[in-house]
Amino acid sequence: MKILYEKPPVYDRIVKAIGTPPEGAIYTYGDTIYVPSGRTPDKALITHEETHSLQQGNYPEVWWNRYLKDVEFRAEQELAAYRMQIEAVKRTTRDKHKRGAALEHMARAMSGPMYGNVISYLDAWKAIGGYA
Amino acid sequence: MTQRLPTYVVEARLVLLTDIEISAENFEDALARGKDLAIKDFVDIKGNHNDSAFEVVSVSKKDGWRLTR
């Protein structure tokens, strides 16, 4: 995937639909990862965004339209991406503390305002880490 | 859409004003007790770190917590 260190083409629509994302947020539109913060994402983050790229296929605009309007769709798509991300973390470390901290962060992000508080923290924790 | 993982520390010790100390042995428990502050404040630390194994050395914040190796 390509990486561009700028805001994605859908940024203004994200702000309008969900709110202003955190400073460190990264985005995928088609085969491109957008990183406005300028800080290179690690492999696990790229895995998360690669999942979104696969979800979008050849129709990123259609995907984003639904993502911004359909809360259940948004939650479903993000959970799938976080599941891939936690698996990527597991491949990089066997340290249970690091894995646990990563899962906590993901569950917190998943249940937070970045996606519109679409799920509780506990449900997100179970869905991301407890599915396997 | 996602965001970077927070900077977290296993081999370091986190000392908060609330006397919560985090070490490798009690990391999860202590983090749970001080979760909101710890997670919130770890997010944008400008410390020495890389993307796979974070290390934070001597980070401080005005309102009174610090990280040390």
Short mmCIF file of C-alpha atoms in Angstrom, two decimals:
data_model
loop_
_atom_site.label_atom_id
_atom_site.label_comp_id
_atom_site.label_asym_id
_atom_site.label_seq_id
_atom_site.Cartn_x
_atom_site.Cartn_y
_atom_site.Cartn_z
CA MET A 1 0.00 0.00 0.00
CA LYS A 2 1.05 3.57 -0.57
CA ILE A 3 1.47 5.91 2.38
CA LEU A 4 0.79 9.63 2.09
CA TYR A 5 1.46 11.95 4.99
CA GLU A 6 -1.61 14.10 4.56
CA LYS A 7 -5.31 14.11 5.37
CA PRO A 8 -7.50 11.67 3.45
CA PRO A 9 -9.93 12.90 0.79
CA VAL A 10 -12.84 12.04 3.12
CA TYR A 11 -11.49 13.91 6.14
CA ASP A 12 -14.07 16.71 6.16
CA ARG A 13 -16.87 14.20 5.85
CA ILE A 14 -15.49 12.20 8.78
CA VAL A 15 -15.44 15.33 10.92
CA LYS A 16 -19.00 16.17 9.92
CA ALA A 17 -20.36 12.66 10.48
CA ILE A 18 -18.45 11.48 13.55
CA GLY A 19 -16.38 14.38 14.86
CA THR A 20 -12.76 15.44 14.75
CA PRO A 21 -10.51 12.35 14.91
CA PRO A 22 -7.55 12.20 17.31
CA GLU A 23 -4.30 13.74 16.16
CA GLY A 24 -2.64 10.37 15.61
CA ALA A 25 -5.44 8.88 13.52
CA ILE A 26 -4.63 7.21 10.22
CA TYR A 27 -7.00 6.40 7.38
CA THR A 28 -7.31 4.26 4.28
CA TYR A 29 -8.87 5.24 1.00
CA GLY A 30 -8.48 2.50 -1.59
CA ASP A 31 -4.88 1.37 -1.70
CA THR A 32 -3.51 4.41 0.10
CA ILE A 33 -2.92 4.94 3.83
CA TYR A 34 -3.17 8.57 4.91
CA VAL A 35 -1.07 9.61 7.90
CA PRO A 36 -1.64 13.31 8.69
CA SER A 37 0.54 13.14 11.83
CA GLY A 38 3.57 12.26 9.73
CA ARG A 39 4.60 9.44 12.06
CA THR A 40 5.23 6.22 10.20
CA PRO A 41 2.72 3.52 11.22
CA ASP A 42 3.99 0.19 12.50
CA LYS A 43 3.19 -3.19 10.95
CA ALA A 44 0.17 -3.85 13.12
CA LEU A 45 -1.39 -0.52 12.20
CA ILE A 46 -0.71 -1.17 8.54
CA THR A 47 -2.38 -4.57 8.92
CA HIS A 48 -5.46 -2.79 10.32
CA GLU A 49 -5.55 -0.42 7.38
CA GLU A 50 -4.86 -3.19 4.87
CA THR A 51 -8.01 -4.84 6.15
CA HIS A 52 -9.97 -1.70 5.34
CA SER A 53 -8.39 -1.61 1.91
CA LEU A 54 -9.58 -5.15 1.27
CA GLN A 55 -13.03 -4.24 2.58
CA GLN A 56 -13.18 -1.29 0.23
CA GLY A 57 -12.04 -3.25 -2.79
CA ASN A 58 -12.47 -1.19 -5.92
CA TYR A 59 -15.18 0.95 -4.36
CA PRO A 60 -13.67 3.03 -1.57
CA GLU A 61 -16.18 5.82 -2.10
CA VAL A 62 -19.11 3.46 -1.65
CA TRP A 63 -17.48 1.95 1.45
CA TRP A 64 -16.82 5.32 3.02
CA ASN A 65 -20.35 6.53 2.29
CA ARG A 66 -21.77 3.56 4.15
CA TYR A 67 -19.12 3.71 6.89
CA LEU A 68 -20.04 7.27 7.73
CA LYS A 69 -23.80 6.69 7.69
CA ASP A 70 -24.26 3.14 8.98
CA VAL A 71 -23.13 2.74 12.59
CA GLU A 72 -23.47 -1.04 12.66
CA PHE A 73 -21.50 -1.37 9.45
CA ARG A 74 -18.79 0.87 10.88
CA ALA A 75 -18.53 -1.23 14.03
CA GLU A 76 -18.42 -4.47 12.06
CA GLN A 77 -15.73 -3.22 9.71
CA GLU A 78 -13.59 -1.89 12.54
CA LEU A 79 -13.89 -5.04 14.63
CA ALA A 80 -12.65 -7.06 11.68
CA ALA A 81 -9.70 -4.70 11.29
CA TYR A 82 -8.85 -4.76 14.99
CA ARG A 83 -8.95 -8.55 15.01
CA MET A 84 -6.36 -8.56 12.26
CA GLN A 85 -4.36 -5.92 14.10
CA ILE A 86 -4.21 -7.88 17.36
CA GLU A 87 -3.09 -10.95 15.44
CA ALA A 88 -0.32 -8.84 13.94
CA VAL A 89 0.70 -7.72 17.43
CA LYS A 90 0.78 -11.35 18.56
CA ARG A 91 3.14 -12.15 15.70
CA THR A 92 5.55 -9.44 16.82
CA THR A 93 5.65 -10.21 20.55
CA ARG A 94 5.03 -13.11 22.91
CA ASP A 95 5.05 -10.77 25.89
CA LYS A 96 1.63 -11.07 27.50
CA HIS A 97 1.93 -7.61 29.02
CA LYS A 98 2.50 -5.97 25.66
CA ARG A 99 -0.27 -8.01 24.11
CA GLY A 100 -2.60 -7.09 26.96
CA ALA A 101 -1.78 -3.41 26.74
CA ALA A 102 -2.30 -3.46 22.98
CA LEU A 103 -5.68 -5.14 23.42
CA GLU A 104 -6.69 -2.61 26.04
CA HIS A 105 -5.80 0.26 23.78
CA MET A 106 -7.64 -1.25 20.84
CA ALA A 107 -10.76 -1.89 22.92
CA ARG A 108 -10.63 1.64 24.25
CA ALA A 109 -10.24 3.10 20.78
CA MET A 110 -12.94 0.82 19.37
CA SER A 111 -15.40 1.91 22.05
CA GLY A 112 -14.42 5.57 21.98
CA PRO A 113 -15.48 8.74 20.19
CA MET A 114 -13.28 8.13 17.14
CA TYR A 115 -16.00 5.79 15.83
CA GLY A 116 -18.91 7.44 17.57
CA ASN A 117 -19.03 5.24 20.70
CA VAL A 118 -20.48 2.37 18.73
CA ILE A 119 -19.80 -0.38 21.30
CA SER A 120 -19.02 -0.72 24.99
CA TYR A 121 -15.43 -1.15 26.14
CA LEU A 122 -16.10 -4.62 27.51
CA ASP A 123 -17.85 -5.81 24.38
CA ALA A 124 -15.02 -4.41 22.27
CA TRP A 125 -12.43 -6.12 24.47
CA LYS A 126 -14.22 -9.44 24.11
CA ALA A 127 -14.82 -9.03 20.40
CA ILE A 128 -11.24 -8.13 19.56
CA GLY A 129 -9.35 -10.34 21.94
CA GLY A 130 -11.74 -13.03 22.93
CA TYR A 131 -12.90 -14.28 19.59
CA ALA A 132 -10.09 -16.78 19.02
CA MET B 1 -9.42 4.31 10.40
CA THR B 2 -7.45 3.76 13.56
CA GLN B 3 -4.83 5.41 15.68
CA ARG B 4 -1.39 4.61 16.98
CA LEU B 5 -0.98 2.43 20.03
CA PRO B 6 -0.15 4.31 23.18
CA THR B 7 3.36 4.26 24.40
CA TYR B 8 3.44 1.59 27.06
CA VAL B 9 6.17 0.41 29.30
CA VAL B 10 6.84 -2.98 30.77
CA GLU B 11 10.42 -2.78 31.91
CA ALA B 12 10.09 0.77 33.13
CA ARG B 13 8.32 1.99 36.22
CA LEU B 14 5.48 4.46 36.17
CA VAL B 15 5.13 6.56 39.25
CA LEU B 16 1.98 8.58 39.62
CA LEU B 17 1.07 11.06 42.30
CA THR B 18 -1.52 8.55 43.38
CA ASP B 19 1.28 6.18 44.35
CA ILE B 20 0.42 3.67 41.69
CA GLU B 21 3.62 2.04 40.56
CA ILE B 22 3.83 -0.07 37.47
CA SER B 23 6.47 -2.67 36.90
CA ALA B 24 6.69 -5.80 34.81
CA GLU B 25 5.24 -7.81 37.68
CA ASN B 26 2.11 -5.77 38.33
CA PHE B 27 1.71 -4.07 34.99
CA GLU B 28 -1.81 -5.17 34.16
CA ASP B 29 -3.19 -4.73 37.65
CA ALA B 30 -1.64 -1.33 38.16
CA LEU B 31 -2.64 -0.22 34.71
CA ALA B 32 -6.21 -1.25 35.44
CA ARG B 33 -6.20 0.77 38.66
CA GLY B 34 -4.72 3.82 37.00
CA LYS B 35 -6.17 3.10 33.62
CA ASP B 36 -7.64 6.41 32.64
CA LEU B 37 -4.61 8.44 33.55
CA ALA B 38 -2.12 5.93 32.27
CA ILE B 39 -3.70 5.30 28.91
CA LYS B 40 -4.59 8.92 28.36
CA ASP B 41 -1.17 10.18 29.19
CA PHE B 42 0.72 7.51 27.33
CA VAL B 43 -0.81 8.34 24.01
CA ASP B 44 1.30 11.20 22.84
CA ILE B 45 4.44 10.96 24.87
CA LYS B 46 7.42 12.31 23.04
CA GLY B 47 9.99 9.87 24.29
CA ASN B 48 12.45 7.37 22.99
CA HIS B 49 10.44 4.67 21.36
CA ASN B 50 10.13 2.58 18.29
CA ASP B 51 7.11 0.94 16.80
CA SER B 52 7.44 -2.55 18.24
CA ALA B 53 8.88 -2.19 21.73
CA PHE B 54 8.42 1.09 23.44
CA GLU B 55 10.90 2.48 25.85
CA VAL B 56 10.23 5.72 27.60
CA VAL B 57 13.08 7.28 29.45
CA SER B 58 12.59 10.09 31.88
CA VAL B 59 9.43 11.66 30.59
CA SER B 60 7.77 14.24 32.74
CA LYS B 61 4.61 16.27 32.73
CA LYS B 62 3.76 19.43 34.57
CA ASP B 63 0.95 17.97 36.59
CA GLY B 64 3.22 15.56 38.26
CA TRP B 65 3.94 12.15 36.88
CA ARG B 66 7.11 10.75 35.50
CA LEU B 67 8.43 7.67 33.82
CA THR B 68 11.82 6.28 34.52
CA ARG B 69 13.68 3.20 33.47
#
